[in-house]
């Protein structure tokens, strides 16, 4: 007999209930997941192009000459230049960021959050058509926004490059899902509220407030100069801290106990971690502007809040570690567990690194360098994206009632992603520190701008290699997902496992509580 | 902690604190700064950009210059003034009162541009550099912005606007490179970037 998240034994009525809940959210959740993986592929291509351009500035700056001449024959004047402009680094890079942040990360987060909420509220999804409509609107907005950025209509405000009409569409779509989330919560089956539900409810509530305020004060009715900068980074940091992080943690808090089949180590630690995160994370944005044209009190309060983040991060890390203790061998079998635990460990690392980057001395060295880019990938990829991968590996078989068609593809996905992101963070961190040290010590004659570019070049080349690894991983993932959605894969009786179980029944992952 | 109301009160309080601290209070503290007027010299700082330069700022935004170039000089210990030469003083809030959106930037793959207009006042330099960055610095990783220029056949006399390029970067014999209106505006913007004036809160250091 299996146990639920609170350690209470479950029976076959529960299994039927879960099947009903899964059936109700099947279409919107699968659509969110499928569309997010599509954008993941597109975003990876843009990321790779941008990365190559940084060490090879002549890469893809223009259409090939023969093609340009051919195109010129039947297209209006200026078409070739318009397309060439779309390929420039300064457009490809924001396209990459916005596609992966909104097209991939946010959409997969919404898909996973809807499924988790339905499961945890133990109530079938109400009005699934509404959620599907929101999903369609979301994806149309991402497509229009991407074309707008490439076409030169970017707002040039980092993390908010989509033009105003796109942000309205995203806001409406998100608000629909937020309202739906509250509705779901109100109609939940009576009983305990799990920590994942707090995280999801909070994120669904905070993000529209964040996104609305930032768009209002930066795009619709822009405020003056440097007060924009602080709103910009209040938003930019909280998009990670109060949107992606809560969803990532909600998934980790759900899947780790679920897969290993024992309750989360401490309820009190999880509650404490949640409220500490809510209180401190929201203040962190100012540490992106240390040394910038802003009042000292503001920067200092952000630095203090960044250091206070040690509290919720360590609490969460301890809680997850104690839950996993004695069950680490299950990483050998369960794809979900392997991705989610990788993500949860990266969360601790990324957060501790982020706090350390708020120290003034370390910040003055690493700010304006590739080190920061390494850090953001550690947060958004190694932590958040890996947890989303793990969640998708769990959710999709339950919605399609099929097993993943290929274990090999899952293995390629995991090792490609894991090695890719580790390599990326390493080379960007080392390269960034070298870059920052040389930049800040111009009194040493060797530290010319020329030498900075020459010395960072190999690091950036290695970053492109890591990007290629991620690309391979994502193709494997997308292929597996396409196959399962097309109806390949065995009709399921149990979970897809990496390795045949030789161990006793005790050690078997409890994913099969369908 | 299980009721919707309790949860939402908690969500609201935690979020509102930071919202007030990082959005609302800074707005009241910094959102209405006035330019600094020097009545003797008949000047007002920061300098107001020309219409053409303002148009150039839009070209700067459209092409994502911000992803490699910052526009802020930090206090001395972080951005040493001697050597890198990004500016004689740190920049302060008043320097940015005309910037909508702000373009402070977060990356220095390329040099800081706070005072590029002072460092490189020549329009010819900027045009040649935008068209072929490697003609100015062979090691540069800046992409060429050729799409902001038109290559055309030289008519009876060479066009005076034609970009003066170094050997090896010139177009074929009989052709010339003419800046588009976008390129002209962008260069006007780059030339306008000069924050080397003194402000009461950020005086120039004594020599």
XYZ file of C-alpha atoms in Angstrom:
721
model
C 0.000 0.000 0.000
C 1.319 3.435 -0.840
C 1.265 6.550 1.277
C 0.356 10.094 0.401
C 2.368 13.261 1.129
C 1.294 13.338 4.748
C 2.186 9.715 5.348
C -1.416 8.512 5.372
C -2.001 5.245 3.532
C -3.997 5.575 0.325
C -6.363 3.090 -1.259
C -7.992 2.492 -4.610
C -10.666 5.190 -4.150
C -7.846 7.705 -3.989
C -6.423 6.292 -7.191
C -9.783 6.715 -8.928
C -10.032 10.254 -7.622
C -6.569 11.061 -8.977
C -7.485 9.599 -12.360
C -10.557 11.862 -12.500
C -8.513 14.929 -11.605
C -5.911 14.035 -14.245
C -8.561 13.540 -16.903
C -10.057 16.968 -16.211
C -6.836 18.909 -16.763
C -5.462 16.709 -19.507
C -5.893 19.064 -22.464
C -4.764 22.430 -21.058
C -1.819 20.958 -19.161
C -0.568 18.922 -22.114
C -0.961 21.948 -24.378
C 0.992 24.154 -21.986
C 3.744 21.559 -21.739
C 3.925 20.869 -25.476
C 4.006 24.565 -26.392
C 6.614 25.298 -23.737
C 8.914 22.603 -25.118
C 8.483 24.056 -28.604
C 9.620 27.456 -27.303
C 12.448 25.774 -25.408
C 13.831 24.532 -28.731
C 13.393 27.915 -30.428
C 14.921 29.701 -27.444
C 17.906 27.345 -27.395
C 18.587 28.049 -31.073
C 18.561 31.798 -30.424
C 20.749 31.349 -27.350
C 23.255 29.331 -29.333
C 23.364 31.895 -32.159
C 23.872 34.732 -29.660
C 26.582 32.757 -27.900
C 28.531 32.074 -31.102
C 28.277 35.730 -32.107
C 30.109 36.713 -28.917
C 33.309 34.927 -29.909
C 32.810 35.080 -33.663
C 31.271 38.479 -34.463
C 30.968 37.766 -38.190
C 28.830 34.673 -37.678
C 25.453 35.045 -39.383
C 25.557 38.820 -39.696
C 24.057 38.693 -43.168
C 22.134 36.394 -45.423
C 24.447 34.603 -47.863
C 25.149 36.800 -50.868
C 23.526 34.501 -53.431
C 20.380 34.274 -51.335
C 20.243 38.040 -50.790
C 20.542 38.642 -54.547
C 17.824 36.080 -55.201
C 15.529 37.593 -52.563
C 16.106 41.093 -53.911
C 14.593 40.124 -57.247
C 11.029 39.728 -56.044
C 10.839 41.376 -52.608
C 10.275 45.054 -51.837
C 13.305 47.296 -51.304
C 14.864 46.948 -47.895
C 13.718 43.381 -47.253
C 17.255 42.015 -47.201
C 18.437 44.678 -44.760
C 15.374 44.065 -42.608
C 16.232 40.367 -42.359
C 19.921 41.084 -41.784
C 18.926 43.392 -38.930
C 16.914 40.572 -37.360
C 20.069 38.498 -37.096
C 22.116 41.026 -35.142
C 23.325 40.054 -31.658
C 21.394 42.859 -29.969
C 18.092 41.408 -31.207
C 18.842 37.695 -31.009
C 19.895 37.919 -27.379
C 16.702 39.556 -26.018
C 14.699 37.170 -28.232
C 16.487 34.287 -26.483
C 15.813 35.695 -23.021
C 12.138 36.426 -23.577
C 11.430 33.152 -25.351
C 12.988 31.033 -22.625
C 11.640 33.157 -19.760
C 8.057 33.499 -20.970
C 7.638 30.937 -23.750
C 9.392 28.060 -22.012
C 9.831 28.681 -18.280
C 6.580 30.514 -17.566
C 4.433 28.300 -19.769
C 5.839 25.075 -18.347
C 5.451 26.570 -14.862
C 1.796 27.300 -15.579
C 1.217 23.786 -16.889
C 2.897 22.181 -13.888
C 1.202 24.572 -11.439
C -2.267 23.816 -12.819
C -1.699 20.087 -12.531
C -0.216 20.345 -9.032
C -3.078 22.548 -7.849
C -5.700 20.190 -9.234
C -3.983 17.206 -7.629
C -3.458 18.939 -4.275
C -6.934 20.465 -4.109
C -8.201 16.993 -5.039
C -10.817 18.576 -7.247
C -11.293 18.190 -10.993
C -10.328 21.237 -13.036
C -13.288 23.546 -13.505
C -13.802 25.287 -16.858
C -10.802 23.705 -18.626
C -11.762 25.560 -21.809
C -10.954 28.846 -20.097
C -7.477 27.631 -19.212
C -6.989 26.399 -22.756
C -8.028 29.815 -24.083
C -5.510 31.483 -21.766
C -2.844 29.102 -23.063
C -3.627 29.970 -26.684
C -3.498 33.696 -25.931
C -0.206 33.249 -24.096
C 1.412 31.519 -27.055
C 0.117 34.010 -29.600
C 1.595 36.774 -27.445
C 4.996 35.054 -27.316
C 5.012 34.624 -31.105
C 4.087 38.260 -31.767
C 6.532 39.469 -29.137
C 9.408 37.495 -30.623
C 8.773 38.880 -34.084
C 8.507 42.384 -32.606
C 11.878 42.092 -30.857
C 13.558 40.740 -33.979
C 11.881 43.464 -36.042
C 13.359 46.190 -33.829
C 10.356 46.970 -31.630
C 12.027 45.908 -28.382
C 11.509 48.239 -25.417
C 15.175 47.659 -24.474
C 14.147 47.190 -20.835
C 15.781 43.987 -19.660
C 13.284 41.199 -18.890
C 10.467 43.318 -20.338
C 11.514 43.652 -23.979
C 8.112 42.708 -25.375
C 6.239 45.798 -26.624
C 3.214 47.103 -24.732
C 0.536 45.292 -26.771
C 2.209 41.958 -26.065
C 2.468 42.626 -22.344
C -1.269 43.353 -22.240
C -1.969 39.961 -23.816
C 0.356 38.193 -21.399
C -1.204 40.002 -18.466
C -4.752 39.062 -19.461
C -3.793 35.446 -20.034
C -1.987 35.246 -16.718
C -4.811 36.955 -14.841
C -7.264 34.360 -16.187
C -5.123 31.596 -14.740
C -4.682 33.431 -11.433
C -8.435 33.817 -11.031
C -8.851 30.202 -11.955
C -6.237 29.241 -9.319
C -8.181 30.998 -6.559
C -11.370 29.354 -7.790
C -9.648 25.979 -7.630
C -8.480 26.632 -4.094
C -11.942 27.710 -2.947
C -13.462 24.485 -4.302
C -10.797 22.209 -2.821
C -11.716 19.138 -0.836
C -11.569 19.946 2.881
C -8.415 18.916 4.645
C -4.821 19.893 5.019
C -3.286 22.562 2.746
C 0.133 21.419 1.540
C 3.131 23.774 1.324
C 3.198 23.482 -2.491
C -0.252 25.054 -2.580
C 0.991 28.096 -0.665
C 3.854 28.548 -3.070
C 1.606 28.270 -6.117
C -1.128 30.522 -4.729
C 1.453 33.122 -3.723
C 3.126 33.052 -7.139
C -0.204 33.339 -8.968
C -1.046 36.323 -6.780
C 2.337 38.096 -6.858
C 3.211 37.818 -10.513
C 0.312 39.881 -11.975
C 1.050 42.581 -9.374
C 4.737 42.542 -10.292
C 4.190 42.427 -14.027
C 1.438 45.037 -13.919
C 3.411 47.521 -11.819
C 6.565 47.108 -13.885
C 4.758 47.544 -17.198
C 2.820 50.526 -15.920
C 5.834 52.402 -14.541
C 8.283 51.495 -17.297
C 6.291 51.228 -20.507
C 2.799 52.729 -20.261
C 3.556 55.748 -18.066
C 7.347 55.749 -17.645
C 8.679 57.411 -14.516
C 11.910 59.373 -14.379
C 15.381 58.035 -15.200
C 17.027 56.084 -12.428
C 13.828 55.381 -10.495
C 12.989 53.286 -13.580
C 16.168 51.312 -13.048
C 15.113 50.188 -9.583
C 11.612 49.225 -10.773
C 13.276 47.343 -13.622
C 15.413 45.247 -11.256
C 12.710 44.916 -8.628
C 10.781 43.231 -11.417
C 13.698 41.363 -12.966
C 14.786 39.811 -9.714
C 11.305 39.065 -8.466
C 10.362 37.358 -11.718
C 12.899 34.781 -10.599
C 12.319 35.075 -6.861
C 8.551 35.371 -6.613
C 7.447 33.555 -9.752
C 9.893 30.889 -10.938
C 11.290 30.055 -7.502
C 7.918 29.411 -5.789
C 6.766 27.184 -8.657
C 10.086 25.341 -8.717
C 9.976 24.817 -4.962
C 6.309 23.806 -5.066
C 7.223 21.095 -7.566
C 10.262 19.974 -5.540
C 8.176 19.829 -2.363
C 5.611 17.718 -4.193
C 7.713 15.343 -6.283
C 10.519 14.416 -3.889
C 8.189 12.995 -1.194
C 5.843 11.632 -3.857
C 8.433 9.605 -5.720
C 10.243 8.208 -2.698
C 6.945 7.557 -0.963
C 7.502 9.184 2.411
C 6.285 12.504 3.830
C 8.309 15.684 3.761
C 10.783 15.841 6.660
C 9.354 18.812 8.562
C 6.135 20.719 8.101
C 7.389 23.562 10.307
C 10.593 24.022 8.342
C 8.626 24.238 5.114
C 6.260 26.861 6.553
C 9.159 28.837 7.987
C 11.053 28.654 4.695
C 8.049 29.895 2.783
C 7.424 33.010 4.862
C 11.112 33.860 5.110
C 11.331 33.689 1.315
C 8.263 35.896 0.920
C 9.691 38.481 3.294
C 13.298 38.653 2.066
C 13.331 37.686 -1.601
C 11.029 40.543 -2.552
C 13.656 43.065 -1.375
C 16.597 41.690 -3.378
C 16.260 43.664 -6.619
C 18.482 46.558 -5.564
C 21.608 44.415 -5.533
C 21.609 44.604 -9.346
C 22.412 48.310 -9.052
C 25.252 48.394 -6.525
C 27.331 51.448 -7.384
C 24.508 52.709 -9.569
C 22.837 56.109 -9.435
C 20.521 55.316 -6.523
C 20.289 56.219 -2.842
C 22.575 54.288 -0.508
C 19.759 53.237 1.863
C 18.008 51.421 -0.956
C 21.048 49.495 -2.155
C 22.026 48.636 1.412
C 18.578 47.310 2.307
C 18.717 45.069 -0.755
C 22.149 43.793 0.244
C 20.864 42.987 3.733
C 17.809 41.197 2.310
C 20.053 39.238 -0.063
C 22.110 37.975 2.856
C 18.953 37.156 4.813
C 18.084 34.799 1.960
C 20.546 32.383 3.548
C 17.730 31.577 6.010
C 14.961 30.281 3.699
C 17.499 28.683 1.353
C 19.261 26.678 4.035
C 15.952 25.745 5.659
C 14.638 24.416 2.345
C 17.905 22.626 1.609
C 17.892 20.907 5.008
C 14.255 19.936 4.622
C 14.790 18.394 1.182
C 17.997 16.672 2.234
C 16.381 15.123 5.302
C 13.457 13.932 3.177
C 15.841 12.324 0.688
C 18.123 10.833 3.371
C 18.285 7.091 3.032
C 16.624 7.191 -0.386
C 19.418 8.511 -2.569
C 19.678 5.132 -4.308
C 16.350 5.923 -5.969
C 18.112 8.497 -8.113
C 19.392 5.463 -9.974
C 15.885 4.592 -11.124
C 13.531 7.519 -11.310
C 14.022 10.171 -14.026
C 11.693 12.549 -12.182
C 13.638 12.258 -8.968
C 16.979 12.658 -10.708
C 15.979 15.904 -12.456
C 14.156 17.329 -9.430
C 16.949 16.561 -6.973
C 19.503 18.058 -9.390
C 17.295 21.152 -9.496
C 16.816 21.342 -5.746
C 20.569 21.096 -5.146
C 21.170 23.790 -7.767
C 18.639 25.993 -5.974
C 20.803 25.941 -2.869
C 23.943 26.652 -4.891
C 22.379 29.388 -7.028
C 20.895 31.123 -4.005
C 24.074 31.033 -1.955
C 26.001 32.320 -4.968
C 23.396 35.040 -5.475
C 23.653 36.171 -1.861
C 27.448 36.270 -2.086
C 27.189 38.411 -5.225
C 25.468 41.106 -3.171
C 28.656 41.825 -1.179
C 29.887 45.180 -2.444
C 33.476 44.137 -3.099
C 32.552 40.921 -4.915
C 29.784 42.695 -6.796
C 32.050 45.475 -8.071
C 34.221 42.750 -9.616
C 31.529 40.469 -11.033
C 28.899 43.016 -12.055
C 29.026 43.856 -15.798
C 30.733 40.514 -16.560
C 29.846 37.050 -17.853
C 29.867 35.838 -14.241
C 26.364 37.263 -13.840
C 25.192 35.423 -16.952
C 26.561 32.196 -15.457
C 24.634 32.893 -12.267
C 21.357 33.523 -14.071
C 21.718 30.231 -15.943
C 22.446 28.434 -12.686
C 19.170 29.829 -11.348
C 16.885 29.604 -14.332
C 18.317 26.443 -15.877
C 20.130 24.265 -13.336
C 17.453 24.955 -10.721
C 14.184 25.858 -12.346
C 14.357 24.226 -15.765
C 15.671 20.935 -14.384
C 12.773 20.787 -11.919
C 10.326 21.462 -14.739
C 11.906 18.626 -16.770
C 11.477 16.288 -13.817
C 7.877 17.374 -13.316
C 7.046 16.871 -16.978
C 8.534 13.362 -16.852
C 6.089 12.608 -14.058
C 2.997 14.411 -15.305
C 2.828 13.485 -18.995
C 2.577 9.671 -18.528
C -0.286 10.239 -16.093
C -2.158 12.403 -18.558
C -1.511 10.292 -21.654
C -1.646 6.993 -19.745
C 1.442 5.861 -21.580
C 5.046 5.257 -20.625
C 7.849 7.324 -22.099
C 8.753 5.605 -25.383
C 12.527 5.790 -24.999
C 14.691 5.465 -21.907
C 17.788 6.207 -23.994
C 16.368 9.594 -24.972
C 15.709 10.396 -21.305
C 19.311 9.465 -20.496
C 20.638 11.668 -23.322
C 18.425 14.451 -22.035
C 19.604 14.187 -18.462
C 23.321 13.894 -19.140
C 23.267 16.510 -21.922
C 21.490 18.994 -19.684
C 23.536 18.206 -16.600
C 26.977 18.306 -18.258
C 25.923 21.211 -20.464
C 24.805 23.445 -17.649
C 27.700 22.524 -15.355
C 30.151 23.378 -18.147
C 28.334 26.614 -18.925
C 28.266 27.854 -15.338
C 31.925 26.901 -14.784
C 33.329 28.627 -17.855
C 31.203 31.744 -17.467
C 32.112 32.041 -13.788
C 35.850 31.691 -14.329
C 35.802 33.797 -17.504
C 33.685 36.435 -15.774
C 36.014 36.750 -12.793
C 39.020 37.113 -15.108
C 37.121 39.701 -17.146
C 36.058 41.667 -14.051
C 39.479 41.580 -12.437
C 41.196 42.844 -15.582
C 38.513 45.470 -16.169
C 38.818 46.900 -12.644
C 42.614 46.992 -12.576
C 43.554 49.182 -15.532
C 46.739 50.324 -13.769
C 48.326 47.004 -14.744
C 49.623 47.564 -18.285
C 48.559 44.113 -19.566
C 44.909 44.710 -18.684
C 43.969 46.480 -21.892
C 40.523 46.084 -23.385
C 42.120 44.162 -26.227
C 43.571 41.608 -23.813
C 40.273 41.279 -21.935
C 38.530 40.311 -25.168
C 41.322 37.947 -26.196
C 41.451 36.200 -22.820
C 37.669 35.795 -22.451
C 37.324 34.472 -26.005
C 38.090 30.775 -25.239
C 35.663 30.830 -22.314
C 32.930 32.111 -24.595
C 33.795 29.439 -27.134
C 33.440 26.793 -24.411
C 30.073 28.311 -23.528
C 28.911 27.713 -27.097
C 29.966 24.072 -26.724
C 27.886 23.825 -23.558
C 24.994 25.383 -25.479
C 25.369 22.698 -28.146
C 25.152 20.012 -25.439
C 21.947 21.582 -24.141
C 20.610 21.675 -27.693
C 21.211 17.924 -28.074
C 19.510 17.297 -24.728
C 16.499 19.404 -25.678
C 16.111 17.692 -29.054
C 16.103 14.301 -27.312
C 13.489 15.574 -24.875
C 11.280 17.118 -27.557
C 11.495 13.925 -29.619
C 10.429 11.765 -26.696
C 7.585 14.140 -25.895
C 6.394 14.197 -29.507
C 6.398 10.400 -29.606
C 4.429 10.004 -26.389
C 1.898 12.615 -27.500
C 1.514 10.789 -30.812
C 0.555 7.685 -28.890
C 3.820 5.777 -28.890
C 4.985 4.105 -25.708
C 3.520 1.198 -23.804
C 0.149 1.619 -22.158
C 1.179 2.263 -18.652
C 1.048 0.040 -15.651
C 3.913 1.668 -13.822
C 6.498 4.411 -14.156
C 9.300 4.606 -16.711
C 12.511 3.685 -14.945
C 16.145 4.075 -15.969
C 17.185 0.657 -14.760
C 15.458 -2.613 -14.130
C 14.751 -3.040 -10.477
C 16.783 -5.756 -8.891
C 16.329 -4.474 -5.386
C 13.535 -5.545 -3.109
C 10.046 -4.102 -3.338
C 10.958 -1.739 -0.485
C 13.427 0.164 -2.633
C 11.059 0.526 -5.543
C 10.121 4.122 -6.337
C 6.488 4.703 -5.527
C 5.652 6.502 -8.751
C 3.085 3.906 -9.631
C 0.361 5.313 -7.401
C -1.725 6.150 -10.429
C -2.740 28.886 8.030
C -5.265 26.958 6.028
C -7.792 29.605 5.203
C -7.629 31.577 2.012
C -7.952 34.846 3.881
C -5.032 34.236 6.252
C -2.808 33.194 3.388
C -3.656 36.235 1.308
C -3.099 38.634 4.182
C 0.363 37.148 4.532
C 1.075 37.293 0.796
C -0.065 40.917 0.678
C 1.896 42.127 3.704
C 5.205 40.605 2.639
C 4.880 41.799 -0.926
C 3.626 45.290 -0.053
C 6.608 45.963 2.210
C 9.049 45.448 -0.642
C 6.773 47.190 -3.137
C 6.744 50.291 -0.945
C 10.473 50.067 -0.333
C 11.704 49.426 -3.843
C 9.023 51.061 -5.994
C 6.954 53.692 -4.231
C 9.462 55.379 -1.876
C 12.221 55.615 -4.538
C 9.635 57.152 -6.852
C 8.909 59.922 -4.354
C 12.569 60.358 -3.522
C 13.939 60.359 -7.087
C 11.036 60.643 -9.459
C 10.832 64.439 -9.681
C 14.438 65.599 -9.943
C 14.936 68.904 -11.754
C 17.854 69.761 -14.031
C 20.740 71.742 -12.563
C 20.795 75.263 -13.973
C 24.028 77.227 -14.257
C 22.731 80.783 -14.713
C 26.132 82.384 -15.311
C 26.917 80.108 -18.232
C 23.278 79.941 -19.341
C 23.401 76.148 -19.264
C 21.172 73.440 -17.862
C 22.500 69.990 -16.916
C 22.106 67.254 -17.984
C 22.167 68.548 -21.544
C 18.927 68.154 -23.451
C 19.290 65.895 -26.470
C 18.434 67.142 -29.946
C 15.480 65.589 -31.731
C 17.877 63.696 -33.984
C 19.796 62.287 -31.003
C 16.518 61.275 -29.360
C 15.668 59.412 -32.564
C 19.124 57.848 -32.372
C 18.367 56.596 -28.879
C 15.492 54.610 -30.384
C 17.884 53.039 -32.886
C 20.180 52.199 -29.952
C 17.231 50.475 -28.228
C 15.993 48.662 -31.314
C 19.398 47.119 -31.966
C 20.062 46.079 -28.390
C 23.281 48.045 -27.801
C 22.466 47.797 -24.085
C 23.380 44.091 -24.009
C 27.086 44.895 -24.356
C 27.400 48.533 -23.288
C 26.569 50.051 -19.919
C 25.874 53.743 -19.331
C 26.892 54.210 -15.729
C 30.110 55.028 -13.965
C 30.325 53.620 -10.464
C 32.144 55.248 -7.511
C 35.915 55.309 -7.783
C 36.916 52.054 -6.123
C 34.791 50.058 -8.563
C 35.460 52.040 -11.730
C 38.946 53.571 -11.422
C 39.029 56.866 -13.253
C 42.640 56.727 -14.367
C 43.278 54.093 -17.011
C 39.895 52.933 -18.246
C 38.769 56.547 -18.663
C 35.022 56.020 -18.571
C 34.363 59.344 -16.926
C 35.735 61.897 -14.509
C 33.110 61.187 -11.836
C 30.473 58.663 -10.854
C 27.044 59.134 -12.408
C 24.095 60.100 -10.214
C 20.299 60.018 -10.512
C 20.095 63.513 -12.005
C 22.202 62.445 -14.996
C 19.348 60.275 -16.231
C 16.281 62.472 -15.830
C 15.653 62.642 -19.578
C 16.100 58.901 -20.205
C 12.873 57.065 -20.978
C 13.533 54.168 -20.820
C 16.719 54.161 -18.769
C 19.650 52.439 -20.461
C 21.984 51.816 -17.515
C 22.897 48.377 -18.796
C 24.272 45.344 -16.984
C 27.121 44.202 -19.204
C 30.492 45.445 -20.369
C 31.424 43.132 -23.187
C 32.182 46.458 -24.830
C 33.258 49.700 -23.142
C 30.957 51.858 -21.046
C 29.352 54.570 -23.181
C 28.462 57.163 -20.516
C 30.863 59.666 -22.063
C 31.479 58.251 -25.520
C 30.555 61.581 -27.126
C 33.428 63.205 -25.248
C 35.872 60.363 -25.991
C 35.030 60.045 -29.680
C 33.492 63.319 -30.870
C 33.964 62.552 -34.572
C 30.988 61.431 -36.639
C 33.356 59.965 -39.237
C 34.918 57.748 -36.581
C 31.512 56.474 -35.424
C 30.268 55.728 -38.941
C 33.402 53.820 -39.888
C 33.271 51.982 -36.552
C 29.605 51.011 -36.882
C 30.064 49.837 -40.466
C 33.239 47.875 -39.788
C 34.237 47.750 -36.094
C 37.264 45.595 -36.873
C 38.653 48.362 -39.097
C 39.131 50.436 -35.922
C 40.171 47.656 -33.559
C 41.046 44.381 -35.188
C 40.304 42.411 -31.980
C 36.777 43.888 -31.550
C 33.860 41.460 -31.144
C 31.285 44.090 -32.057
C 29.136 42.965 -34.982
C 29.256 45.128 -38.113
C 26.033 47.132 -38.547
C 26.104 47.078 -42.345
C 22.329 47.047 -42.544
C 22.349 50.632 -41.289
C 24.260 51.618 -44.445
C 23.629 51.452 -48.168
C 26.303 50.504 -50.672
C 25.660 52.385 -53.920
C 27.368 53.184 -57.228
C 29.243 56.476 -57.199
C 27.445 58.903 -59.493
C 29.330 61.723 -61.242
C 30.869 63.012 -57.989
C 31.378 61.081 -54.726
C 28.683 61.714 -52.104
C 30.061 63.911 -49.295
C 28.195 61.771 -46.733
C 30.079 58.621 -47.784
C 31.735 56.737 -44.929
C 35.531 57.043 -44.868
C 36.782 53.494 -44.477
C 40.261 52.103 -43.916
C 41.932 50.033 -46.617
C 40.694 46.487 -46.747
C 37.213 47.491 -45.565
C 36.206 49.616 -48.543
C 33.509 48.527 -50.982
C 34.357 47.555 -54.569
C 35.924 50.137 -56.866
C 33.285 52.638 -57.995
C 30.972 52.067 -55.004
C 30.478 54.080 -51.804
C 28.897 53.459 -48.396
C 26.135 55.897 -47.433
C 24.612 56.022 -43.926
C 20.848 55.549 -43.649
C 18.845 58.086 -41.593
C 18.931 55.538 -38.748
C 22.733 55.482 -38.779
C 22.909 59.281 -38.834
C 20.531 59.491 -35.864
C 22.422 56.818 -33.925
C 25.714 58.648 -34.402
C 24.085 61.900 -33.257
C 22.987 60.079 -30.098
C 26.442 58.637 -29.478
C 28.000 62.086 -29.975
C 25.498 63.580 -27.520
C 26.599 61.283 -24.688
C 28.600 63.519 -22.429
C 28.199 63.543 -18.665
C 31.451 65.258 -17.831
C 29.773 68.354 -16.342
C 29.804 68.927 -12.577
C 26.701 68.558 -10.426
C 26.456 69.684 -6.793
C 26.009 66.076 -5.668
C 28.764 64.838 -7.986
C 31.541 67.416 -8.352
C 34.464 66.822 -10.690
C 37.573 65.653 -8.835
C 40.337 68.229 -8.404
C 43.290 67.618 -10.701
